[in-house]
Structures are given as C-alpha cells and as structure tokens.
Amino acid sequence: MMKSRPSLLRNFASRTALVAGLLASACAPSSADSTPPETVQSRTDEPAVASLKDAFAQHFLVGAALPANIFSEEDKASAELVKAQFNRITAENETKWRGVHGEPDEFSFETSDKFVEFGKRNEMEIHGHVLVWHTDQPDWIFQGEGGQPATREQLLDRLKEHIATVAGRYKGSIAYWDVVNEAFEDDGTMRKSPWYTIIGEDYIEQAFIAAAAAAPDAKLVYNDYNLWMPAKRDATVALVKKLQSKNIRIDAVGMQGHYRTAGDPTLAQVEEAILAYKGAGVQVLFSELDVDPLPFAWDRLGADVNFSVELREELDPYHEGFPAEAEEAQAQRYADLFRLFVKHSDVIESVTFWGVHDGMSWLNTWPVKGRTNYPLLFDRQLRPKKAWYAIMQVAAE
Ligand code: GLA
C-alpha cells in the first residue's frame, strides 16, 4: 500500500538509526573488508532487506555505471558497495568506441575485459555501452583519403567491423547492448552527426542488423536522454516500429533518466513515455539515472555533452555540504520515480544509476566544471543518503 508523504519523512529518523549503522560499517571506505548485512531485522513497516537489488528483486534489476578504478577493485570500498547493492553494471566509458578501438586497426580489450570479468565474478547482468554514438570516439572514423571525409561505404564498413568485433567478443557475456545512443534532437529530428550526414538515416538500421548478427543472445537497445519529451518520444516509437516492420531486431528503449529534483519531467510525462514504448512492444530500461539537486545552470534539459557552462558562484551553493531540506526534496523525487517504476515493472527490466556515489558523478564536472554535486544514493563517504532510505521504503510499500 502507498504510504503518505509525511509518514515517509517522519520515518526517516528511525529508519536512519536502524539501518545506517549497519550499512555505514558495510560501506565505509575504512571497513572495506566487512561484509554488508543481508537482512535487517526490523519492525513490520521497515524495509525487510538492506540492499537495493534484494529490495526490488520482484520488480527489476538495479545497476550502477562503474569507472575502471571500481571494476578493477582498485577502489575496494566502492567495489564492495557495488557488490552489496547492485546486480547489474554498465561501464561508464570503457566499452565506448574510444575505449576499445582507438586506432583504425587496433582493438584494445584489456580494460573492457576487466569490466566483463567483474560482472561475471559477481553474477551481475552486464550492460554494454555503446556501439554507435556521435561523441567519445576518435576522429579517424569519419576521415577518408587525402583529408576528405569518409565515404558512405567506408563508414559503413567501419561501423560493421567495429560492431562485429566488439559485440562479437562479448557474445554470451554482455546481456544488453546500447546499439545506438542519442540519434535524435529534442524536437524529434535526426541529430546531424557524421553518422547521419555521411551514411544517411539508415545508419541506425545497419547498426542494429550488425549487432543482431554479432550478439544474437544480447538484447539490443536504443538509448537516449529526454525520451519523455513528446517529440523525441514519438520519433523513438516511430524508429522502433520502422525497425520492426523491416524485421530488424530491437528489444528495448533505454531512457537515460538524467533528471533534476525540481521541474520537468513530471511523473506523468515519464509515465506517458513508458507506456508509449510498452505499446510499441519493447522493454524499457532506465539506463543512466541520477537526480541533480543543484540550481539550473541553463535552459537545456537532458545530457547533451557537447555543451557546457562557466562556473559562477550561485551555481555551486552546496560546496560546503548538502542541506537537509535539499536532501529530503531529492529523496522524495527519487521515491516518486521508483513508485512509478514499480507500477510499470511489467515493462521496466532494470534501473541503472549513472555512478555509485556523489564524489564520482559526472555531474561534478558537467554542465559546469568544478561544482560539488549530490545526485546519487550514496555520499562521498559511501554512506546511504535519504534518497536510499526513501527508495527502500518504496520497495516495502
Ligand atoms: C551520456 C552518455 C553516457 C555518459 C553521460 C555522461 O548520457 O550516454 O555515456 O557519457 O552522457 O557521463
């Protein structure tokens, strides 16, 4: 049963006292070798389990994007926290084109292999990110002979070779692949990336065909930010239907979920998008979730990494600490989102956070470099925040 908001907030104190001690000892960097508790003995209205993965086991998998120092276990404390809390992982950067295929005839899988091994060792679902994107990739991809741009044929060959080699290497290990990331503008038109301008609109189809051949067991995903925006949502539904009508496999839409404490999207907008993708017959993943509590730096929603803003003092109000009211507002936003995810867990297969703890979030450097941000469920000491408790309570409702 849904609890009322005031009861959720009133219960923070007792919940915090009950669970925080147990988790803090499991998660604190200084106690990396202590094992987190599997269960928390509690009153009947307390969360019955102390991990996100167990709490939502009936609904969906819960994941995190990891940088190399976590999946290599160099940062042992964060790695232990990941093992305790999550049952799926995405590599933050190391399976991107630049990470595995920096030179034309050279693939380097040393780091991406470690990522996959970490997932396998810990029996986690492994998410590959990303085969085709407009950024984080070397310039040679789009260059042809004598300083000319690559031709359509050249670029198609490179796309197919890359997908066959990378998705092929992890055949049977990587369960989901983001085949194409961020192909649309917010108004639903195609992004004029070199993929689009050199190959044409069918680069998306070609990528999905190549991925289906290279990784027949992996689920194939179209991933993007702002997929709740009606124009972008409709363009994505149209893409899904077009691929389906040509018998090209697409299994899921990844709604990145870079959201904010306040403002758009409304829950209704997110829900309408979930239902639209469900109606098109694909799974929904929340693939890069975070909730940014800092003041709006500009009027762009979403995650277009090609733009940034200069640091100004008023944009960085919490560099000395995260005030309780701001943390509570963020917790409520997270709880509202998770209530919606549970409601639609028939179509939502997984929810993955874009990072593990506040200290390593990309939102400390984007869209403004040098801010102190607090977008995730664990603080810089790896302690669970109010948002963690709020989400755990949603699981117990
Ligand atoms: C986008 C990409 C991710 C990542 C984030 C920022 O959302 O899909 O790979 O680069 O931006 O870290």
Coordinates of C-alpha atoms and ligand atoms in Angstrom, one line a residue:
M1 CA 0.0 0.0 0.0
M2 CA 1.2 3.5 -0.7
K3 CA 2.3 5.5 2.3
S4 CA 1.5 9.1 2.6
R5 CA 4.4 11.5 2.1
P6 CA 4.5 12.8 5.8
S7 CA 4.8 9.3 7.1
L8 CA 7.7 8.7 4.8
L9 CA 9.5 11.7 6.1
R10 CA 8.7 11.0 9.7
N11 CA 10.1 7.6 9.4
F12 CA 13.4 8.7 8.2
A13 CA 14.8 9.2 11.7
S14 CA 14.0 5.7 13.0
R15 CA 15.0 4.2 9.7
T16 CA 18.2 6.0 9.6
A17 CA 19.1 4.9 13.1
L18 CA 18.1 1.3 12.4
V19 CA 19.8 0.8 9.0
A20 CA 22.6 3.4 8.9
G21 CA 24.8 1.9 11.4
L22 CA 24.7 -1.5 9.7
L23 CA 25.2 -0.1 6.3
A24 CA 27.8 2.5 7.3
S25 CA 30.0 -0.2 8.6
A26 CA 29.5 -2.2 5.4
C27 CA 30.1 0.7 3.1
A28 CA 32.6 3.0 4.8
P29 CA 35.9 3.2 2.9
S30 CA 37.9 2.2 6.1
S31 CA 36.0 -1.0 6.5
A32 CA 36.2 -2.4 3.1
D33 CA 36.6 -6.0 4.3
S34 CA 33.4 -6.1 6.4
T35 CA 30.5 -7.9 4.9
P36 CA 27.3 -6.0 4.5
P37 CA 24.3 -7.4 6.2
E38 CA 21.9 -9.5 4.1
T39 CA 18.9 -8.6 6.1
V40 CA 17.9 -6.0 8.6
Q41 CA 15.7 -7.2 11.5
S42 CA 13.1 -4.6 11.8
R43 CA 9.6 -3.5 12.7
T44 CA 7.0 -4.6 10.2
D45 CA 7.0 -1.3 8.3
E46 CA 10.8 -1.2 8.0
P47 CA 12.4 -2.3 4.8
A48 CA 13.0 -6.1 5.1
V49 CA 16.3 -6.1 3.2
A50 CA 19.2 -3.8 3.2
S51 CA 20.2 -3.8 -0.5
L52 CA 18.6 -2.3 -3.5
K53 CA 19.0 -5.4 -5.5
D54 CA 17.1 -7.5 -3.0
A55 CA 14.5 -4.9 -2.3
F56 CA 13.5 -4.7 -5.9
A57 CA 14.1 -8.3 -6.8
Q58 CA 10.5 -8.9 -7.6
H59 CA 10.4 -5.9 -9.9
F60 CA 13.6 -5.2 -11.8
L61 CA 17.4 -5.4 -11.6
V62 CA 19.2 -2.4 -10.1
G63 CA 22.5 -1.3 -11.5
A64 CA 25.3 1.2 -11.5
A65 CA 27.7 2.6 -14.1
L66 CA 31.3 2.0 -13.0
P67 CA 34.6 3.6 -13.8
A68 CA 37.7 1.5 -14.2
N69 CA 39.0 2.0 -10.7
I70 CA 35.9 0.4 -9.3
F71 CA 35.5 -2.6 -11.5
S72 CA 39.3 -3.3 -11.3
E73 CA 38.7 -3.1 -7.5
E74 CA 41.5 -0.6 -7.0
D75 CA 38.8 1.4 -5.2
K76 CA 38.0 -1.6 -3.0
A77 CA 35.4 0.2 -0.8
S78 CA 33.3 1.3 -3.7
A79 CA 33.6 -2.1 -5.3
E80 CA 32.3 -3.7 -2.1
L81 CA 29.4 -1.3 -2.1
V82 CA 28.6 -2.2 -5.7
K83 CA 28.6 -5.9 -4.8
A84 CA 26.4 -5.4 -1.8
Q85 CA 23.8 -3.2 -3.5
F86 CA 23.6 -3.8 -7.3
N87 CA 23.0 -6.8 -9.6
R88 CA 23.8 -5.1 -12.9
I89 CA 26.6 -2.9 -14.2
T90 CA 27.4 -0.6 -17.1
A91 CA 30.9 0.6 -17.9
E92 CA 30.9 4.4 -17.6
N93 CA 33.4 4.8 -20.5
E94 CA 35.5 1.7 -21.2
T95 CA 33.2 0.0 -23.7
K96 CA 32.8 3.1 -25.8
W97 CA 34.5 3.3 -29.2
R98 CA 37.4 5.4 -27.8
G99 CA 37.9 2.9 -25.0
V100 CA 38.2 -0.2 -27.2
H101 CA 39.1 0.9 -30.7
G102 CA 41.4 4.0 -30.6
E103 CA 43.3 3.3 -33.8
P104 CA 41.9 2.0 -37.2
D105 CA 43.4 -1.4 -37.0
E106 CA 43.8 -1.8 -33.3
F107 CA 41.3 -3.0 -30.7
S108 CA 42.3 -3.0 -27.0
F109 CA 40.2 -5.0 -24.7
E110 CA 42.3 -5.1 -21.6
T111 CA 40.2 -2.8 -19.6
S112 CA 36.8 -3.8 -21.0
D113 CA 37.7 -7.4 -20.3
K114 CA 38.2 -6.5 -16.6
F115 CA 34.8 -4.9 -16.6
V116 CA 33.1 -8.0 -18.0
E117 CA 35.1 -10.2 -15.6
F118 CA 33.9 -8.2 -12.6
G119 CA 30.3 -8.6 -13.7
K120 CA 30.7 -12.3 -14.3
R121 CA 32.5 -13.0 -11.0
N122 CA 29.7 -11.3 -9.1
E123 CA 26.9 -12.8 -11.2
M124 CA 25.7 -9.4 -12.4
E125 CA 23.9 -8.6 -15.6
I126 CA 26.3 -6.8 -17.9
H127 CA 25.3 -3.8 -20.0
G128 CA 27.4 -2.8 -23.0
H129 CA 27.6 1.0 -23.6
V130 CA 27.8 1.9 -26.5
L131 CA 28.4 0.7 -30.1
V132 CA 27.5 3.9 -32.1
W133 CA 27.4 7.4 -30.7
H134 CA 28.3 10.9 -32.0
T135 CA 30.9 11.6 -29.4
D136 CA 33.7 10.0 -27.3
Q137 CA 35.2 8.5 -30.4
P138 CA 38.3 9.0 -32.4
D139 CA 38.3 11.4 -35.4
W140 CA 39.7 8.9 -37.9
I141 CA 36.4 7.1 -38.0
F142 CA 35.0 9.8 -40.3
Q143 CA 38.1 10.6 -42.3
G144 CA 38.7 9.3 -45.8
E145 CA 41.6 9.5 -48.2
G146 CA 43.6 12.8 -48.6
G147 CA 41.8 14.8 -46.0
Q148 CA 38.4 14.1 -47.5
P149 CA 35.5 12.9 -45.3
A150 CA 35.0 9.1 -45.4
T151 CA 32.6 7.8 -48.0
R152 CA 29.3 6.1 -47.1
E153 CA 30.8 2.7 -48.0
Q154 CA 34.0 3.3 -45.9
L155 CA 32.0 4.4 -42.9
L156 CA 29.5 1.6 -43.2
D157 CA 32.4 -0.9 -43.3
R158 CA 33.9 0.7 -40.2
L159 CA 30.6 0.6 -38.3
K160 CA 30.1 -3.1 -39.2
E161 CA 33.7 -4.1 -38.4
H162 CA 33.5 -2.3 -35.0
I163 CA 30.2 -3.9 -34.1
A164 CA 31.2 -7.4 -35.2
T165 CA 34.5 -7.2 -33.3
V166 CA 33.3 -5.6 -30.1
A167 CA 29.8 -7.1 -29.7
G168 CA 31.2 -10.4 -31.0
R169 CA 34.0 -10.5 -28.4
Y170 CA 31.4 -10.4 -25.6
K171 CA 28.8 -12.6 -27.2
G172 CA 27.1 -14.6 -24.4
S173 CA 28.6 -12.3 -21.7
I174 CA 27.1 -8.9 -22.4
A175 CA 23.3 -9.2 -21.9
Y176 CA 22.2 -5.8 -23.2
W177 CA 23.9 -3.5 -25.8
D178 CA 23.2 0.1 -26.3
V179 CA 23.5 -0.2 -30.1
V180 CA 22.8 3.5 -30.9
N181 CA 23.0 6.4 -28.4
E182 CA 21.4 9.8 -28.8
A183 CA 20.4 9.8 -32.5
F184 CA 17.6 12.3 -32.1
E185 CA 17.4 16.0 -31.2
D186 CA 14.8 17.0 -28.6
D187 CA 12.4 18.1 -31.4
G188 CA 12.4 14.6 -32.8
T189 CA 14.6 15.3 -35.9
M190 CA 17.7 13.3 -36.5
R191 CA 20.9 14.6 -35.0
K192 CA 23.1 15.8 -37.8
S193 CA 26.1 13.7 -36.6
P194 CA 28.7 12.4 -39.1
W195 CA 26.9 9.0 -38.9
Y196 CA 23.8 10.7 -40.3
T197 CA 25.4 13.1 -42.7
I198 CA 27.8 10.5 -44.3
I199 CA 25.8 7.3 -44.2
G200 CA 22.3 8.7 -44.0
E201 CA 19.3 7.8 -41.9
D202 CA 19.8 4.0 -42.3
Y203 CA 22.9 4.0 -40.2
I204 CA 20.7 3.1 -37.3
E205 CA 19.2 0.1 -39.1
Q206 CA 22.7 -1.0 -40.3
A207 CA 23.9 -0.8 -36.7
F208 CA 21.0 -3.0 -35.3
I209 CA 21.5 -5.5 -38.1
A210 CA 25.2 -5.8 -37.3
A211 CA 24.6 -6.1 -33.6
A212 CA 21.9 -8.8 -34.0
A213 CA 24.4 -10.8 -36.1
A214 CA 27.3 -10.3 -33.7
A215 CA 25.5 -10.8 -30.4
P216 CA 22.4 -13.0 -31.1
D217 CA 21.7 -13.5 -27.4
A218 CA 22.1 -9.9 -26.3
K219 CA 19.1 -7.6 -26.0
L220 CA 19.5 -4.6 -28.4
V221 CA 18.8 -1.1 -27.1
Y222 CA 18.2 2.4 -28.5
N223 CA 19.4 4.7 -25.7
D224 CA 18.8 8.5 -25.3
Y225 CA 18.2 11.3 -22.9
N226 CA 14.9 13.3 -22.7
L227 CA 13.0 10.4 -24.0
W228 CA 10.0 11.7 -22.1
M229 CA 9.8 14.7 -24.4
P230 CA 6.8 14.2 -26.7
A231 CA 8.5 14.9 -30.0
K232 CA 11.5 12.8 -29.1
R233 CA 9.3 10.0 -27.6
D234 CA 7.3 9.9 -30.8
A235 CA 10.4 9.8 -33.0
T236 CA 11.7 6.9 -30.9
V237 CA 8.4 5.0 -31.2
A238 CA 8.5 5.6 -34.9
L239 CA 12.1 4.2 -35.1
V240 CA 11.1 1.1 -33.1
K241 CA 8.1 0.5 -35.4
K242 CA 10.2 1.1 -38.5
L243 CA 12.8 -1.5 -37.4
Q244 CA 10.1 -4.0 -36.5
S245 CA 8.4 -3.5 -39.9
K246 CA 11.7 -4.4 -41.6
N247 CA 12.2 -7.4 -39.3
I248 CA 15.3 -5.8 -37.7
R249 CA 15.5 -6.7 -34.0
I250 CA 15.2 -4.0 -31.4
D251 CA 14.4 -5.2 -27.8
A252 CA 14.4 -2.2 -25.6
V253 CA 14.5 1.6 -25.2
G254 CA 16.9 3.0 -22.7
M255 CA 15.5 6.1 -21.1
Q256 CA 18.7 7.6 -19.7
G257 CA 17.0 9.4 -16.8
H258 CA 19.3 12.4 -16.1
Y259 CA 16.6 14.2 -14.1
R260 CA 16.5 17.0 -11.6
T261 CA 15.0 17.4 -8.1
A262 CA 12.6 20.1 -9.4
G263 CA 10.9 20.8 -12.7
D264 CA 10.4 18.7 -15.8
P265 CA 9.9 15.9 -16.5
T266 CA 6.7 15.5 -14.5
L267 CA 5.9 11.9 -13.4
A268 CA 3.0 12.0 -15.9
Q269 CA 5.4 12.8 -18.7
V270 CA 7.7 9.9 -17.7
E271 CA 4.7 7.6 -17.4
E272 CA 3.4 8.5 -20.8
A273 CA 6.8 7.7 -22.4
I274 CA 7.0 4.3 -20.5
L275 CA 3.5 3.5 -21.9
A276 CA 4.4 4.6 -25.4
Y277 CA 7.4 2.2 -25.5
K278 CA 5.4 -0.6 -23.9
G279 CA 2.8 0.0 -26.6
A280 CA 5.5 -0.4 -29.3
G281 CA 6.3 -3.8 -27.9
V282 CA 9.8 -3.2 -26.4
Q283 CA 11.2 -3.3 -22.9
V284 CA 12.1 -0.1 -21.1
L285 CA 15.3 0.4 -19.2
F286 CA 16.2 3.4 -17.0
S287 CA 19.8 3.3 -18.1
E288 CA 21.6 6.4 -16.6
L289 CA 19.5 7.5 -13.6
D290 CA 20.6 10.5 -11.4
V291 CA 18.7 13.3 -9.8
D292 CA 20.6 16.6 -9.9
P293 CA 19.7 18.9 -6.9
L294 CA 21.8 21.9 -8.0
P295 CA 20.4 25.2 -9.5
F296 CA 19.7 25.1 -13.1
A297 CA 22.8 26.2 -15.0
W298 CA 21.0 26.8 -18.3
D299 CA 17.8 26.2 -20.1
R300 CA 18.8 22.8 -21.5
L301 CA 17.3 19.7 -20.1
G302 CA 18.9 16.3 -20.6
A303 CA 22.5 15.4 -21.2
D304 CA 24.0 16.9 -24.3
V305 CA 27.7 16.6 -23.5
N306 CA 28.7 18.8 -26.4
F307 CA 27.8 21.9 -24.4
S308 CA 28.9 23.4 -21.1
V309 CA 28.6 26.5 -18.9
E310 CA 31.2 28.6 -17.0
L311 CA 31.3 28.2 -13.2
R312 CA 29.6 31.0 -11.3
E313 CA 29.3 31.1 -7.5
E314 CA 25.5 31.0 -7.4
L315 CA 25.6 27.7 -9.4
D316 CA 27.5 25.9 -6.7
P317 CA 25.6 26.6 -3.5
Y318 CA 26.4 23.3 -1.6
H319 CA 30.2 23.1 -1.8
E320 CA 30.3 23.0 2.0
G321 CA 27.6 20.4 2.4
F322 CA 24.2 19.2 1.3
P323 CA 21.4 20.9 3.3
A324 CA 18.8 18.5 4.9
E325 CA 15.9 20.2 3.0
A326 CA 17.6 19.8 -0.3
E327 CA 18.4 16.2 0.5
E328 CA 14.8 15.5 1.5
A329 CA 13.4 17.0 -1.6
Q330 CA 15.8 14.9 -3.7
A331 CA 14.7 11.8 -1.7
Q332 CA 11.1 12.5 -2.5
R333 CA 11.8 12.9 -6.1
Y334 CA 13.6 9.5 -6.2
A335 CA 10.8 7.9 -4.2
D336 CA 8.2 9.2 -6.6
L337 CA 10.2 7.9 -9.6
F338 CA 10.7 4.5 -8.0
R339 CA 7.0 4.2 -7.2
L340 CA 6.3 4.8 -10.9
F341 CA 9.0 2.2 -11.9
V342 CA 7.4 -0.4 -9.6
K343 CA 4.0 0.4 -11.1
H344 CA 5.3 -0.3 -14.5
S345 CA 7.7 -3.1 -13.6
D346 CA 5.9 -5.4 -16.1
V347 CA 7.8 -3.5 -18.9
I348 CA 10.8 -2.0 -16.9
E349 CA 13.6 -4.6 -16.8
S350 CA 16.2 -2.6 -15.0
V351 CA 17.0 0.7 -13.4
T352 CA 20.7 1.7 -13.5
F353 CA 22.3 4.7 -11.7
W354 CA 24.9 6.7 -13.6
G355 CA 27.6 6.2 -11.0
V356 CA 27.9 4.8 -7.5
H357 CA 28.5 7.7 -5.1
D358 CA 28.3 11.5 -5.2
G359 CA 32.0 12.0 -5.3
M360 CA 32.5 10.3 -8.7
S361 CA 29.4 11.6 -10.5
W362 CA 29.9 13.2 -13.9
L363 CA 27.6 16.0 -12.7
N364 CA 30.5 17.4 -10.6
T365 CA 32.0 18.4 -14.0
W366 CA 29.1 18.8 -16.4
P367 CA 27.5 21.1 -17.5
V368 CA 29.6 23.2 -15.1
K369 CA 33.1 22.2 -14.2
G370 CA 34.1 22.3 -10.6
R371 CA 30.7 22.1 -8.8
T372 CA 30.1 19.9 -5.8
N373 CA 27.1 17.8 -6.7
Y374 CA 25.0 15.2 -4.9
P375 CA 23.0 13.3 -7.5
L376 CA 23.3 9.7 -6.3
L377 CA 22.1 7.5 -3.4
F378 CA 25.5 7.3 -1.6
D379 CA 27.5 10.2 -0.3
R380 CA 31.2 10.8 -0.6
Q381 CA 31.9 8.5 2.4
L382 CA 29.8 5.8 0.7
R383 CA 27.0 6.2 3.3
P384 CA 23.4 5.8 2.2
K385 CA 21.6 9.1 1.8
K386 CA 18.0 9.9 2.5
A387 CA 17.2 9.0 -1.1
W388 CA 18.4 5.5 -0.5
Y389 CA 16.1 5.1 2.5
A390 CA 13.2 6.6 0.6
I391 CA 13.7 4.2 -2.3
M392 CA 14.0 1.3 0.1
Q393 CA 10.7 2.3 1.7
V394 CA 9.0 2.3 -1.7
A395 CA 10.1 -1.3 -2.1
A396 CA 8.4 -2.1 1.2
E397 CA 5.1 -0.4 0.4
Ligands
GLA1 C1 25.5 10.4 -21.8 C2 26.2 9.1 -22.3 C3 27.0 8.5 -21.2 C4 27.8 9.4 -20.5 C5 27.0 10.5 -19.9 C6 27.9 11.5 -19.2 O1 24.4 10.2 -21.1 O2 25.2 8.2 -22.7 O3 27.9 7.5 -21.8 O4 28.9 10.0 -21.3 O5 26.4 11.2 -21.0 O6 28.8 10.8 -18.4

